[in-house]
Amino acid sequence: QARNEMHKSAIVLSLAAMVELASAFTAPAAPMPLRQSRAATSAATSLNMGVKVTVVNAEDFEMEKGEILRNGMQAANVEVYYTMKGKLFNCNGGGQCGTCKVELQGGAVSGRTDAENKLLAKDPPTFRLACQTLVNGPCTIKNKPDA
């Protein structure tokens, strides 16, 4: 009987220790974004001027200078992804899947990233990933160049 009481006390103490340990770890308030645009991190966001993006096979739109092309396309309701698979299983702008491929036909954008060089190695140098391309001035793109 005394042995059972000691066993129960040990279990209660072990559970109390686990609860205390678990309470020391807290989940972050919000998940960290995969990538932030320059506009989002800029102190002078309100000074960024809108630039025109001409889309060969869709509606033209305007977006902030220094913003990620994918974000501007989504804000303007321009289709970004090729297939249902791309829509459901894309990497959310992480530069890992290649489903947001566009063709840059002219204009001012950032240079290719390492992710683009890897995923687009067999494509022409004008092909870009919308999630990795920063728009620095007016530009013209062709959406879904492989379609």
Coordinates of N, CA, C and O in Angstrom, one line a residue, residues 16-140:
A16 N 3.5 17.2 -13.0 CA 3.6 18.6 -12.7 C 4.9 19.2 -13.3 O 4.9 20.3 -13.8
A17 N 5.9 18.4 -13.3 CA 7.2 18.9 -14.0 C 7.0 19.1 -15.5 O 7.5 20.0 -16.0
M18 N 6.3 18.1 -16.1 CA 6.1 18.2 -17.6 C 5.2 19.5 -17.9 O 5.5 20.2 -18.9
V19 N 4.2 19.7 -17.1 CA 3.3 20.9 -17.3 C 4.2 22.2 -17.2 O 4.1 23.1 -18.0
E20 N 5.0 22.2 -16.2 CA 5.8 23.4 -16.0 C 6.8 23.6 -17.1 O 7.0 24.7 -17.6
L21 N 7.4 22.5 -17.6 CA 8.3 22.6 -18.7 C 7.6 23.0 -20.0 O 8.1 23.9 -20.7
A22 N 6.4 22.5 -20.2 CA 5.7 22.8 -21.4 C 5.3 24.3 -21.4 O 5.2 24.9 -22.5
S23 N 4.9 24.8 -20.3 CA 4.5 26.2 -20.2 C 5.6 27.2 -20.5 O 5.4 28.4 -20.8
A24 N 6.9 26.7 -20.4 CA 8.0 27.6 -20.6 C 8.2 27.9 -22.1 O 8.8 28.9 -22.5
F25 N 7.6 27.0 -23.0 CA 7.7 27.2 -24.4 C 6.4 27.8 -24.9 O 5.3 27.2 -24.6
T26 N 6.5 28.9 -25.6 CA 5.3 29.5 -26.2 C 5.4 29.5 -27.7 O 6.5 29.7 -28.2
A27 N 4.3 29.4 -28.3 CA 4.3 29.5 -29.8 C 4.4 30.9 -30.2 O 3.9 31.8 -29.5
P28 N 5.0 31.2 -31.4 CA 5.1 32.6 -31.9 C 3.7 33.1 -32.1 O 2.8 32.4 -32.5
A29 N 3.5 34.4 -32.0 CA 2.2 35.1 -32.2 C 1.7 34.8 -33.6 O 0.5 34.6 -33.8
A30 N 2.6 34.9 -34.6 CA 2.2 34.7 -36.0 C 3.3 34.0 -36.7 O 4.5 34.2 -36.4
P31 N 3.0 33.2 -37.8 CA 4.1 32.6 -38.5 C 5.0 33.6 -39.2 O 4.5 34.7 -39.6
M32 N 6.2 33.3 -39.4 CA 7.1 34.3 -40.1 C 6.9 34.1 -41.6 O 6.7 33.0 -42.1
P33 N 6.9 35.3 -42.3 CA 6.7 35.2 -43.7 C 7.9 34.5 -44.4 O 9.0 34.6 -43.9
L34 N 7.6 33.9 -45.6 CA 8.7 33.3 -46.3 C 9.7 34.3 -46.9 O 10.8 34.1 -46.9
R35 N 9.1 35.4 -47.4 CA 10.0 36.4 -48.0 C 9.2 37.7 -47.8 O 8.0 37.8 -48.1
Q36 N 9.9 38.8 -47.5 CA 9.3 40.1 -47.4 C 9.8 40.9 -48.6 O 11.0 40.8 -49.0
S37 N 8.9 41.7 -49.1 CA 9.3 42.6 -50.2 C 10.1 43.8 -49.7 O 10.1 44.1 -48.5
R38 N 10.8 44.4 -50.6 CA 11.5 45.6 -50.2 C 10.6 46.7 -49.7 O 10.9 47.4 -48.8
A39 N 9.4 46.8 -50.3 CA 8.5 47.8 -49.9 C 8.0 47.6 -48.5 O 7.8 48.5 -47.7
A40 N 7.8 46.3 -48.1 CA 7.3 46.0 -46.8 C 8.3 46.3 -45.7 O 8.0 46.6 -44.6
T41 N 9.6 46.3 -46.1 CA 10.6 46.5 -45.1 C 11.2 47.9 -45.2 O 12.0 48.3 -44.4
S42 N 10.8 48.7 -46.2 CA 11.3 50.0 -46.3 C 10.6 51.0 -45.4 O 9.4 51.0 -45.2
A43 N 11.4 51.9 -44.8 CA 10.8 52.9 -43.9 C 10.1 54.0 -44.7 O 9.2 54.7 -44.2
A44 N 10.4 54.1 -46.0 CA 9.8 55.1 -46.8 C 8.8 54.5 -47.8 O 8.7 54.8 -49.0
T45 N 8.0 53.5 -47.4 CA 7.1 52.8 -48.2 C 6.1 53.8 -48.9 O 5.8 53.6 -50.1
S46 N 5.7 54.8 -48.2 CA 4.7 55.7 -48.7 C 5.3 56.6 -49.9 O 4.6 57.2 -50.6
L47 N 6.6 56.6 -50.0 CA 7.3 57.4 -51.0 C 7.4 56.6 -52.3 O 7.8 57.2 -53.3
N48 N 7.3 55.3 -52.2 CA 7.4 54.5 -53.4 C 6.3 54.8 -54.4 O 5.1 54.8 -54.1
M49 N 6.7 55.1 -55.6 CA 5.7 55.5 -56.7 C 5.2 54.2 -57.3 O 5.9 53.2 -57.4
G50 N 4.0 54.3 -57.8 CA 3.4 53.2 -58.6 C 4.0 53.1 -59.9 O 4.3 54.1 -60.6
V51 N 4.2 51.9 -60.4 CA 4.8 51.6 -61.7 C 3.8 50.7 -62.5 O 3.2 49.9 -61.9
K52 N 3.8 50.9 -63.8 CA 2.9 50.2 -64.6 C 3.6 48.9 -65.1 O 4.7 48.8 -65.5
V53 N 2.8 47.8 -64.9 CA 3.3 46.5 -65.4 C 2.3 46.1 -66.6 O 1.1 46.0 -66.4
T54 N 2.9 46.0 -67.8 CA 2.1 45.6 -68.9 C 2.2 44.1 -69.1 O 3.3 43.5 -69.1
V55 N 1.0 43.4 -69.1 CA 0.9 42.0 -69.2 C 0.4 41.7 -70.6 O -0.7 42.1 -71.0
V56 N 1.2 40.9 -71.4 CA 0.9 40.6 -72.8 C -0.4 39.9 -72.9 O -1.3 40.2 -73.8
N57 N -0.7 38.9 -72.1 CA -1.8 38.0 -72.2 C -2.8 38.2 -71.1 O -3.5 37.3 -70.7
A58 N -2.9 39.4 -70.5 CA -3.8 39.7 -69.4 C -3.9 41.2 -69.2 O -3.4 42.0 -70.0
E59 N -4.7 41.6 -68.2 CA -4.9 43.0 -67.9 C -3.6 43.7 -67.4 O -2.9 43.1 -66.5
D60 N -3.3 44.9 -67.8 CA -2.2 45.6 -67.2 C -2.6 46.1 -65.8 O -3.7 46.2 -65.5
F61 N -1.6 46.4 -65.0 CA -1.8 46.8 -63.6 C -0.7 47.7 -63.1 O 0.3 47.8 -63.7
E62 N -0.9 48.4 -62.0 CA 0.1 49.2 -61.4 C 0.4 48.6 -60.0 O -0.4 48.0 -59.3
M63 N 1.7 48.7 -59.6 CA 2.1 48.2 -58.3 C 3.2 49.1 -57.8 O 3.7 50.0 -58.5
E64 N 3.6 49.0 -56.5 CA 4.6 49.8 -55.9 C 6.0 49.4 -56.5 O 6.3 48.2 -56.6
K65 N 6.8 50.4 -56.6 CA 8.2 50.2 -57.0 C 8.9 49.4 -55.9 O 8.8 49.8 -54.7
G66 N 9.7 48.4 -56.2 CA 10.4 47.6 -55.2 C 9.6 46.5 -54.7 O 10.1 45.7 -53.8
E67 N 8.4 46.3 -55.1 CA 7.5 45.2 -54.7 C 7.8 43.9 -55.5 O 8.3 44.0 -56.6
I68 N 7.5 42.8 -54.9 CA 7.6 41.5 -55.6 C 6.5 41.4 -56.7 O 5.4 41.6 -56.4
L69 N 6.9 41.0 -57.9 CA 6.0 40.9 -59.0 C 4.8 40.0 -58.6 O 3.6 40.3 -58.9
R70 N 5.0 38.8 -58.0 CA 3.9 37.9 -57.7 C 2.9 38.6 -56.8 O 1.7 38.4 -57.0
N71 N 3.3 39.4 -55.8 CA 2.4 40.1 -55.0 C 1.5 41.1 -55.7 O 0.3 41.2 -55.5
G72 N 2.2 41.8 -56.7 CA 1.4 42.8 -57.5 C 0.4 42.1 -58.4 O -0.7 42.5 -58.6
M73 N 0.8 40.9 -59.0 CA -0.1 40.2 -59.8 C -1.3 39.7 -59.0 O -2.4 39.7 -59.5
Q74 N -1.0 39.1 -57.8 CA -2.1 38.7 -57.0 C -3.1 39.8 -56.6 O -4.3 39.6 -56.6
A75 N -2.5 40.9 -56.2 CA -3.3 42.1 -55.8 C -4.2 42.6 -57.0 O -5.3 43.1 -56.8
A76 N -3.7 42.5 -58.2 CA -4.4 42.9 -59.4 C -5.3 41.8 -60.0 O -5.9 42.0 -61.1
N77 N -5.4 40.6 -59.3 CA -6.2 39.5 -59.8 C -5.7 39.0 -61.1 O -6.5 38.5 -62.0
V78 N -4.4 39.0 -61.4 CA -3.8 38.5 -62.6 C -3.4 37.0 -62.3 O -2.7 36.8 -61.3
E79 N -3.8 36.1 -63.1 CA -3.5 34.7 -62.8 C -2.0 34.4 -62.8 O -1.3 34.8 -63.7
V80 N -1.5 33.8 -61.7 CA -0.1 33.6 -61.5 C 0.3 32.1 -61.9 O 1.3 31.9 -62.5
Y81 N -0.5 31.2 -61.5 CA -0.1 29.8 -61.6 C -0.7 29.1 -62.9 O -1.8 29.4 -63.3
Y82 N 0.0 28.1 -63.4 CA -0.4 27.4 -64.6 C -1.6 26.4 -64.4 O -2.5 26.5 -65.2
T83 N -1.5 25.6 -63.5 CA -2.4 24.5 -63.4 C -3.0 24.4 -62.0 O -2.6 25.2 -61.1
M84 N -4.0 23.6 -61.8 CA -4.6 23.4 -60.5 C -3.6 22.9 -59.5 O -3.5 23.4 -58.3
K85 N -2.7 22.1 -59.9 CA -1.6 21.6 -59.1 C -0.7 22.8 -58.6 O -0.4 22.9 -57.4
G86 N -0.4 23.7 -59.5 CA 0.3 24.9 -59.1 C -0.4 25.8 -58.2 O 0.1 26.4 -57.3
K87 N -1.7 25.9 -58.4 CA -2.6 26.7 -57.5 C -2.6 26.1 -56.1 O -2.7 26.9 -55.1
L88 N -2.7 24.8 -56.0 CA -2.8 24.1 -54.7 C -1.5 23.9 -54.0 O -1.4 24.0 -52.8
F89 N -0.5 23.6 -54.8 CA 0.8 23.1 -54.2 C 2.0 24.0 -54.4 O 3.1 23.6 -54.4
N90 N 1.7 25.3 -54.7 CA 2.8 26.2 -54.9 C 3.6 26.5 -53.6 O 3.1 26.2 -52.5
C91 N 4.7 27.1 -53.7 CA 5.6 27.3 -52.5 C 5.3 28.6 -51.8 O 6.1 29.0 -50.9
N92 N 4.2 29.3 -52.2 CA 3.8 30.6 -51.5 C 4.9 31.6 -51.6 O 5.2 32.4 -50.7
G93 N 5.6 31.7 -52.7 CA 6.6 32.7 -52.9 C 8.0 32.4 -52.4 O 8.8 33.3 -52.3
G94 N 8.3 31.2 -52.2 CA 9.6 30.8 -51.6 C 10.7 30.5 -52.7 O 11.8 30.2 -52.3
G95 N 10.3 30.6 -53.9 CA 11.3 30.3 -55.0 C 11.7 28.9 -55.1 O 12.8 28.5 -55.5
Q96 N 10.8 27.9 -54.8 CA 11.1 26.5 -54.7 C 10.4 25.7 -55.8 O 10.8 24.6 -56.0
C97 N 9.3 26.2 -56.3 CA 8.5 25.3 -57.2 C 8.5 25.6 -58.7 O 8.3 24.7 -59.5
G98 N 8.7 26.9 -59.0 CA 8.7 27.3 -60.4 C 7.4 27.4 -61.1 O 7.3 27.6 -62.3
T99 N 6.3 27.4 -60.3 CA 5.0 27.5 -60.9 C 4.5 28.9 -61.3 O 3.5 29.1 -61.9
C100 N 5.3 29.9 -60.9 CA 4.9 31.3 -61.2 C 5.8 31.9 -62.2 O 6.1 33.1 -62.3
K101 N 6.2 31.1 -63.2 CA 7.1 31.5 -64.3 C 6.5 32.5 -65.2 O 5.3 32.4 -65.6
V102 N 7.2 33.6 -65.5 CA 6.8 34.6 -66.4 C 8.0 34.9 -67.4 O 9.1 34.5 -67.1
E103 N 7.7 35.6 -68.5 CA 8.7 36.0 -69.4 C 8.8 37.5 -69.4 O 7.9 38.2 -69.6
L104 N 10.0 38.0 -69.0 CA 10.2 39.4 -69.0 C 10.6 39.9 -70.4 O 11.5 39.4 -71.0
Q105 N 9.7 40.7 -71.0 CA 9.9 41.2 -72.3 C 10.6 42.6 -72.4 O 11.0 43.0 -73.5
G106 N 10.7 43.2 -71.2 CA 11.4 44.5 -71.2 C 11.1 45.2 -69.9 O 10.0 44.9 -69.3
G107 N 12.0 46.1 -69.5 CA 11.7 46.9 -68.3 C 12.7 46.7 -67.2 O 13.7 46.0 -67.3
A108 N 12.4 47.4 -66.1 CA 13.4 47.5 -65.0 C 12.9 46.6 -63.8 O 12.0 46.8 -63.1
V109 N 13.7 45.5 -63.7 CA 13.4 44.5 -62.6 C 14.8 44.1 -62.0 O 15.9 44.4 -62.6
S110 N 14.7 43.4 -60.9 CA 15.9 43.0 -60.2 C 16.6 41.8 -61.0 O 15.9 41.3 -61.9
G111 N 17.8 41.5 -60.7 CA 18.5 40.4 -61.4 C 18.0 39.1 -60.9 O 17.3 39.0 -59.9
R112 N 18.4 38.0 -61.6 CA 18.0 36.7 -61.2 C 18.6 36.3 -59.9 O 19.8 36.6 -59.6
T113 N 17.8 35.6 -59.1 CA 18.3 35.0 -57.8 C 18.9 33.6 -58.0 O 18.8 33.0 -59.1
D114 N 19.6 33.1 -57.0 CA 20.1 31.7 -57.1 C 19.0 30.7 -57.3 O 19.2 29.8 -58.1
A115 N 17.8 30.9 -56.7 CA 16.7 30.0 -56.9 C 16.3 30.0 -58.3 O 16.0 29.0 -58.9
E116 N 16.2 31.2 -59.0 CA 15.8 31.3 -60.4 C 16.9 30.6 -61.3 O 16.5 29.9 -62.2
N117 N 18.1 30.8 -61.0 CA 19.2 30.2 -61.8 C 19.1 28.7 -61.7 O 19.3 28.0 -62.7
K118 N 18.7 28.2 -60.6 CA 18.6 26.7 -60.4 C 17.3 26.2 -61.1 O 17.4 25.2 -61.9
L119 N 16.2 26.8 -60.9 CA 14.9 26.3 -61.4 C 14.8 26.6 -62.9 O 14.1 25.8 -63.6
L120 N 15.4 27.6 -63.4 CA 15.2 28.1 -64.8 C 16.4 27.8 -65.6 O 16.6 28.5 -66.7
A121 N 17.3 26.9 -65.2 CA 18.5 26.7 -65.9 C 18.4 26.3 -67.4 O 19.2 26.7 -68.2
K122 N 17.3 25.6 -67.7 CA 17.1 25.2 -69.1 C 16.2 26.2 -69.9 O 15.9 25.9 -71.1
D123 N 15.7 27.2 -69.2 CA 14.9 28.2 -69.9 C 15.7 29.4 -70.4 O 16.8 29.6 -69.9
P124 N 15.1 30.2 -71.3 CA 15.8 31.4 -71.8 C 16.1 32.3 -70.6 O 15.3 32.3 -69.6
P125 N 17.1 33.2 -70.7 CA 17.4 34.1 -69.7 C 16.3 35.2 -69.4 O 16.3 35.8 -68.3
T126 N 15.3 35.3 -70.3 CA 14.2 36.2 -70.1 C 13.1 35.6 -69.2 O 12.2 36.4 -68.7
F127 N 13.2 34.3 -68.9 CA 12.2 33.7 -68.0 C 12.6 34.0 -66.6 O 13.7 33.9 -66.2
R128 N 11.6 34.4 -65.8 CA 11.8 34.7 -64.4 C 10.7 34.1 -63.5 O 9.7 33.6 -64.0
L129 N 11.0 34.0 -62.2 CA 9.9 33.6 -61.3 C 9.3 34.8 -60.7 O 10.0 35.7 -60.2
A130 N 8.0 35.0 -60.8 CA 7.3 36.2 -60.3 C 7.6 36.4 -58.8 O 7.7 37.5 -58.4
C131 N 7.8 35.3 -58.1 CA 8.0 35.4 -56.6 C 9.3 35.9 -56.2 O 9.6 36.2 -55.1
Q132 N 10.3 35.9 -57.2 CA 11.6 36.3 -56.9 C 12.0 37.6 -57.6 O 13.1 38.1 -57.4
T133 N 11.1 38.2 -58.4 CA 11.4 39.4 -59.2 C 10.9 40.6 -58.6 O 9.7 40.8 -58.3
L134 N 11.8 41.6 -58.3 CA 11.4 42.9 -57.7 C 11.2 43.8 -58.9 O 12.1 44.0 -59.7
V135 N 10.1 44.5 -58.9 CA 9.8 45.5 -60.0 C 10.4 46.8 -59.6 O 10.0 47.4 -58.6
N136 N 11.3 47.3 -60.4 CA 12.0 48.6 -60.1 C 11.6 49.7 -61.0 O 12.0 50.9 -60.8
G137 N 10.7 49.4 -61.9 CA 10.2 50.4 -62.9 C 9.2 49.8 -63.8 O 8.9 48.6 -63.7
P138 N 8.7 50.6 -64.8 CA 7.7 50.0 -65.7 C 8.3 48.8 -66.4 O 9.5 48.8 -66.7
C139 N 7.5 47.8 -66.6 CA 8.0 46.6 -67.3 C 6.9 45.9 -68.1 O 5.7 46.2 -67.9
T140 N 7.3 45.0 -69.0 CA 6.3 44.2 -69.8 C 6.7 42.7 -69.5 O 7.8 42.3 -69.7

